[in-house]
Amino acid sequence: GLESPWPTSQALRQFLLREISVETFWVVERHEWRIDNFQQAFNQRPYAMMTSNSFDLGGGTNLTLDFHPAGGPPGPSLTARGASLTLSAPGHGLPSFPFILSAGEHGEIWAGPYGRDASNRFLRGGALCTVDELRKLHENCLVLAVEAVQTDAPFWAREVRGSDAKVQATEAAPSP
């Protein structure tokens, strides 16, 4: 086998040889909510839930995003608690697509997918990250987003010219 001039630890070798599971989501539609002066608003009212203006997305109507800065369990420090993000809608206005919730200009922090589970219960969201992590994303503007997603590739993405759209994975044998 190919030898490396650097020693490879057994732990790193085991990590690199593990089976990896990847789930791909295709974004169908995205809605962003920008909270200007987030730092100031949070400092003034750290426990206050914030609600976006209503919007339509993924077949859902009159939806709102609810940001709960102190959404996690009580802890020694408010900023160490987990902030949560949820999607709300009137009874029949729920989206038909599963969705992902994210924070950051480019969705640096995300959670999901949410939506209907196998028992047809609606999972509206949950813990996203700590407030400290949100504070590090941007100095003044917090971008929260919801993306309607699907797991099957859209028709146009399945028709890739000159390839057979299947992805092959091979497992490498450890080098001596």
PDB file of C-alpha atoms in Angstrom, residues 9-168:
ATOM      1  CA  SER A   9      -3.172   7.041  14.667  1.00  0.00           C
ATOM      2  CA  GLN A  10      -5.338   3.978  15.100  1.00  0.00           C
ATOM      3  CA  ALA A  11      -8.279   6.192  16.134  1.00  0.00           C
ATOM      4  CA  LEU A  12      -8.019   8.274  12.966  1.00  0.00           C
ATOM      5  CA  ARG A  13      -7.686   5.131  10.863  1.00  0.00           C
ATOM      6  CA  GLN A  14     -10.843   3.671  12.450  1.00  0.00           C
ATOM      7  CA  PHE A  15     -12.716   6.941  11.885  1.00  0.00           C
ATOM      8  CA  LEU A  16     -11.742   7.086   8.224  1.00  0.00           C
ATOM      9  CA  LEU A  17     -12.735   3.472   7.607  1.00  0.00           C
ATOM     10  CA  ARG A  18     -16.206   3.715   9.170  1.00  0.00           C
ATOM     11  CA  GLU A  19     -19.291   3.398   7.061  1.00  0.00           C
ATOM     12  CA  ILE A  20     -20.846   6.788   6.391  1.00  0.00           C
ATOM     13  CA  SER A  21     -24.525   7.421   5.849  1.00  0.00           C
ATOM     14  CA  VAL A  22     -25.479  10.491   3.854  1.00  0.00           C
ATOM     15  CA  GLU A  23     -28.957  11.920   3.416  1.00  0.00           C
ATOM     16  CA  THR A  24     -29.498  14.455   0.652  1.00  0.00           C
ATOM     17  CA  PHE A  25     -32.233  17.077   0.671  1.00  0.00           C
ATOM     18  CA  TRP A  26     -33.329  19.074  -2.333  1.00  0.00           C
ATOM     19  CA  VAL A  27     -34.516  22.555  -1.383  1.00  0.00           C
ATOM     20  CA  VAL A  28     -37.878  23.220  -3.009  1.00  0.00           C
ATOM     21  CA  GLU A  29     -38.529  26.637  -1.467  1.00  0.00           C
ATOM     22  CA  ARG A  30     -36.885  28.890   1.157  1.00  0.00           C
ATOM     23  CA  HIS A  31     -38.161  31.665   3.409  1.00  0.00           C
ATOM     24  CA  GLU A  32     -35.790  33.896   5.403  1.00  0.00           C
ATOM     25  CA  TRP A  33     -36.564  35.944   8.477  1.00  0.00           C
ATOM     26  CA  ARG A  34     -34.050  38.660   9.310  1.00  0.00           C
ATOM     27  CA  ILE A  35     -33.984  39.941  12.875  1.00  0.00           C
ATOM     28  CA  ASP A  36     -32.105  43.256  12.838  1.00  0.00           C
ATOM     29  CA  ASN A  37     -30.403  44.354  16.062  1.00  0.00           C
ATOM     30  CA  PHE A  38     -30.671  40.807  17.400  1.00  0.00           C
ATOM     31  CA  GLN A  39     -27.972  41.371  20.029  1.00  0.00           C
ATOM     32  CA  GLN A  40     -29.772  44.395  21.467  1.00  0.00           C
ATOM     33  CA  ALA A  41     -33.191  42.696  21.423  1.00  0.00           C
ATOM     34  CA  PHE A  42     -31.799  39.644  23.162  1.00  0.00           C
ATOM     35  CA  ASN A  43     -29.989  41.701  25.814  1.00  0.00           C
ATOM     36  CA  GLN A  44     -33.163  43.665  26.598  1.00  0.00           C
ATOM     37  CA  ARG A  45     -35.555  40.676  26.688  1.00  0.00           C
ATOM     38  CA  PRO A  46     -33.549  37.420  26.848  1.00  0.00           C
ATOM     39  CA  TYR A  47     -36.549  35.187  27.548  1.00  0.00           C
ATOM     40  CA  ALA A  48     -38.980  36.746  25.070  1.00  0.00           C
ATOM     41  CA  MET A  49     -40.206  34.608  22.184  1.00  0.00           C
ATOM     42  CA  MET A  50     -40.057  36.358  18.801  1.00  0.00           C
ATOM     43  CA  THR A  51     -42.483  35.611  15.956  1.00  0.00           C
ATOM     44  CA  SER A  52     -41.987  36.353  12.254  1.00  0.00           C
ATOM     45  CA  ASN A  53     -44.546  37.883   9.916  1.00  0.00           C
ATOM     46  CA  SER A  54     -46.736  35.273   8.232  1.00  0.00           C
ATOM     47  CA  PHE A  55     -45.722  33.689   4.920  1.00  0.00           C
ATOM     48  CA  ASP A  56     -46.605  30.780   2.607  1.00  0.00           C
ATOM     49  CA  LEU A  57     -44.185  27.929   1.898  1.00  0.00           C
ATOM     50  CA  GLY A  58     -44.228  24.354   0.597  1.00  0.00           C
ATOM     51  CA  GLY A  59     -48.001  24.180   0.294  1.00  0.00           C
ATOM     52  CA  GLY A  60     -48.502  25.699   3.755  1.00  0.00           C
ATOM     53  CA  THR A  61     -50.285  29.014   4.274  1.00  0.00           C
ATOM     54  CA  ASN A  62     -50.175  31.711   6.929  1.00  0.00           C
ATOM     55  CA  LEU A  63     -47.053  30.159   8.501  1.00  0.00           C
ATOM     56  CA  THR A  64     -44.865  31.853  11.119  1.00  0.00           C
ATOM     57  CA  LEU A  65     -41.448  31.080  12.559  1.00  0.00           C
ATOM     58  CA  ASP A  66     -41.249  31.233  16.363  1.00  0.00           C
ATOM     59  CA  PHE A  67     -37.810  31.837  17.860  1.00  0.00           C
ATOM     60  CA  HIS A  68     -37.402  30.834  21.505  1.00  0.00           C
ATOM     61  CA  PRO A  69     -34.017  32.131  22.734  1.00  0.00           C
ATOM     62  CA  ALA A  70     -34.368  30.374  26.096  1.00  0.00           C
ATOM     63  CA  GLY A  71     -36.031  27.312  24.628  1.00  0.00           C
ATOM     64  CA  GLY A  72     -33.864  24.741  26.327  1.00  0.00           C
ATOM     65  CA  PRO A  73     -34.016  23.304  29.822  1.00  0.00           C
ATOM     66  CA  PRO A  74     -33.001  25.536  32.740  1.00  0.00           C
ATOM     67  CA  GLY A  75     -29.261  25.735  33.184  1.00  0.00           C
ATOM     68  CA  PRO A  76     -26.642  27.699  35.040  1.00  0.00           C
ATOM     69  CA  SER A  77     -26.294  30.283  32.273  1.00  0.00           C
ATOM     70  CA  LEU A  78     -28.964  31.617  29.919  1.00  0.00           C
ATOM     71  CA  THR A  79     -26.524  31.817  26.994  1.00  0.00           C
ATOM     72  CA  ALA A  80     -25.502  28.177  27.453  1.00  0.00           C
ATOM     73  CA  ARG A  81     -29.117  27.070  26.971  1.00  0.00           C
ATOM     74  CA  GLY A  82     -30.344  25.875  23.645  1.00  0.00           C
ATOM     75  CA  ALA A  83     -32.347  28.280  21.525  1.00  0.00           C
ATOM     76  CA  SER A  84     -35.141  26.672  19.544  1.00  0.00           C
ATOM     77  CA  LEU A  85     -36.959  27.464  16.326  1.00  0.00           C
ATOM     78  CA  THR A  86     -40.411  26.191  15.401  1.00  0.00           C
ATOM     79  CA  LEU A  87     -42.840  26.549  12.507  1.00  0.00           C
ATOM     80  CA  SER A  88     -46.446  27.408  13.353  1.00  0.00           C
ATOM     81  CA  ALA A  89     -49.585  27.417  11.248  1.00  0.00           C
ATOM     82  CA  PRO A  90     -53.339  27.394  11.643  1.00  0.00           C
ATOM     83  CA  GLY A  91     -54.803  23.861  11.606  1.00  0.00           C
ATOM     84  CA  HIS A  92     -55.142  23.283   7.868  1.00  0.00           C
ATOM     85  CA  GLY A  93     -52.315  25.557   6.775  1.00  0.00           C
ATOM     86  CA  LEU A  94     -49.481  23.107   7.475  1.00  0.00           C
ATOM     87  CA  PRO A  95     -46.870  22.583   4.759  1.00  0.00           C
ATOM     88  CA  SER A  96     -47.033  19.401   2.669  1.00  0.00           C
ATOM     89  CA  PHE A  97     -43.234  19.103   2.389  1.00  0.00           C
ATOM     90  CA  PRO A  98     -40.797  18.196   5.142  1.00  0.00           C
ATOM     91  CA  PHE A  99     -38.695  21.200   6.149  1.00  0.00           C
ATOM     92  CA  ILE A 100     -35.337  22.167   7.616  1.00  0.00           C
ATOM     93  CA  LEU A 101     -34.841  25.081  10.021  1.00  0.00           C
ATOM     94  CA  SER A 102     -31.591  27.026   9.959  1.00  0.00           C
ATOM     95  CA  ALA A 103     -29.689  30.015  11.318  1.00  0.00           C
ATOM     96  CA  GLY A 104     -27.034  32.074   9.587  1.00  0.00           C
ATOM     97  CA  GLU A 105     -26.742  33.843   6.265  1.00  0.00           C
ATOM     98  CA  HIS A 106     -25.838  30.551   4.560  1.00  0.00           C
ATOM     99  CA  GLY A 107     -27.624  28.114   6.890  1.00  0.00           C
ATOM    100  CA  GLU A 108     -24.469  27.450   8.928  1.00  0.00           C
ATOM    101  CA  ILE A 109     -26.528  25.921  11.749  1.00  0.00           C
ATOM    102  CA  TRP A 110     -29.488  23.729  10.867  1.00  0.00           C
ATOM    103  CA  ALA A 111     -31.815  21.078  12.243  1.00  0.00           C
ATOM    104  CA  GLY A 112     -34.365  18.744  10.758  1.00  0.00           C
ATOM    105  CA  PRO A 113     -36.015  17.531   8.740  1.00  0.00           C
ATOM    106  CA  TYR A 114     -39.308  18.228  10.455  1.00  0.00           C
ATOM    107  CA  GLY A 115     -42.883  17.867   9.223  1.00  0.00           C
ATOM    108  CA  ARG A 116     -45.059  14.756   9.296  1.00  0.00           C
ATOM    109  CA  ASP A 117     -43.634  11.667  11.000  1.00  0.00           C
ATOM    110  CA  ALA A 118     -44.583   8.040  10.280  1.00  0.00           C
ATOM    111  CA  SER A 119     -47.608   8.388  12.611  1.00  0.00           C
ATOM    112  CA  ASN A 120     -48.754  11.526  10.733  1.00  0.00           C
ATOM    113  CA  ARG A 121     -47.951  13.778  13.713  1.00  0.00           C
ATOM    114  CA  PHE A 122     -46.657  17.226  12.814  1.00  0.00           C
ATOM    115  CA  LEU A 123     -43.160  17.910  14.175  1.00  0.00           C
ATOM    116  CA  ARG A 124     -42.850  21.704  14.179  1.00  0.00           C
ATOM    117  CA  GLY A 125     -39.159  22.104  15.032  1.00  0.00           C
ATOM    118  CA  GLY A 126     -36.990  22.135  18.103  1.00  0.00           C
ATOM    119  CA  ALA A 127     -33.550  22.875  19.501  1.00  0.00           C
ATOM    120  CA  LEU A 128     -31.204  24.637  17.106  1.00  0.00           C
ATOM    121  CA  CYS A 129     -28.091  25.662  19.058  1.00  0.00           C
ATOM    122  CA  THR A 130     -26.995  27.842  21.969  1.00  0.00           C
ATOM    123  CA  VAL A 131     -27.509  31.585  21.996  1.00  0.00           C
ATOM    124  CA  ASP A 132     -23.719  31.966  22.160  1.00  0.00           C
ATOM    125  CA  GLU A 133     -23.453  30.192  18.796  1.00  0.00           C
ATOM    126  CA  LEU A 134     -26.118  32.505  17.324  1.00  0.00           C
ATOM    127  CA  ARG A 135     -24.280  35.583  18.602  1.00  0.00           C
ATOM    128  CA  LYS A 136     -21.172  34.479  16.689  1.00  0.00           C
ATOM    129  CA  LEU A 137     -22.991  34.278  13.338  1.00  0.00           C
ATOM    130  CA  HIS A 138     -23.368  38.016  12.800  1.00  0.00           C
ATOM    131  CA  GLU A 139     -22.873  41.160  14.806  1.00  0.00           C
ATOM    132  CA  ASN A 140     -26.296  42.755  14.273  1.00  0.00           C
ATOM    133  CA  CYS A 141     -28.585  40.706  12.032  1.00  0.00           C
ATOM    134  CA  LEU A 142     -29.736  37.172  12.770  1.00  0.00           C
ATOM    135  CA  VAL A 143     -31.017  35.261   9.735  1.00  0.00           C
ATOM    136  CA  LEU A 144     -33.402  32.412  10.521  1.00  0.00           C
ATOM    137  CA  ALA A 145     -34.814  30.341   7.686  1.00  0.00           C
ATOM    138  CA  VAL A 146     -37.139  27.494   6.841  1.00  0.00           C
ATOM    139  CA  GLU A 147     -36.574  25.413   3.734  1.00  0.00           C
ATOM    140  CA  ALA A 148     -39.186  23.088   2.248  1.00  0.00           C
ATOM    141  CA  VAL A 149     -37.222  20.021   1.130  1.00  0.00           C
ATOM    142  CA  GLN A 150     -37.687  16.683  -0.570  1.00  0.00           C
ATOM    143  CA  THR A 151     -35.468  13.620  -0.442  1.00  0.00           C
ATOM    144  CA  ASP A 152     -36.105  12.448  -4.002  1.00  0.00           C
ATOM    145  CA  ALA A 153     -34.147  14.318  -6.644  1.00  0.00           C
ATOM    146  CA  PRO A 154     -36.336  16.487  -8.865  1.00  0.00           C
ATOM    147  CA  PHE A 155     -36.860  15.180 -12.392  1.00  0.00           C
ATOM    148  CA  TRP A 156     -34.392  17.621 -13.978  1.00  0.00           C
ATOM    149  CA  ALA A 157     -31.619  16.483 -11.592  1.00  0.00           C
ATOM    150  CA  ARG A 158     -32.129  12.796 -12.434  1.00  0.00           C
ATOM    151  CA  GLU A 159     -31.414  13.378 -16.095  1.00  0.00           C
ATOM    152  CA  VAL A 160     -27.655  13.942 -15.976  1.00  0.00           C
ATOM    153  CA  ARG A 161     -26.133  13.735 -19.425  1.00  0.00           C
ATOM    154  CA  GLY A 162     -23.450  11.110 -19.902  1.00  0.00           C
ATOM    155  CA  SER A 163     -23.806   9.466 -16.492  1.00  0.00           C
ATOM    156  CA  ASP A 164     -26.003   6.890 -14.896  1.00  0.00           C
ATOM    157  CA  ALA A 165     -27.181   8.977 -11.890  1.00  0.00           C
ATOM    158  CA  LYS A 166     -26.134   6.220  -9.448  1.00  0.00           C
ATOM    159  CA  VAL A 167     -23.499   6.986  -6.870  1.00  0.00           C
ATOM    160  CA  GLN A 168     -21.092   4.188  -6.082  1.00  0.00           C
TER     161      GLN A 168
END
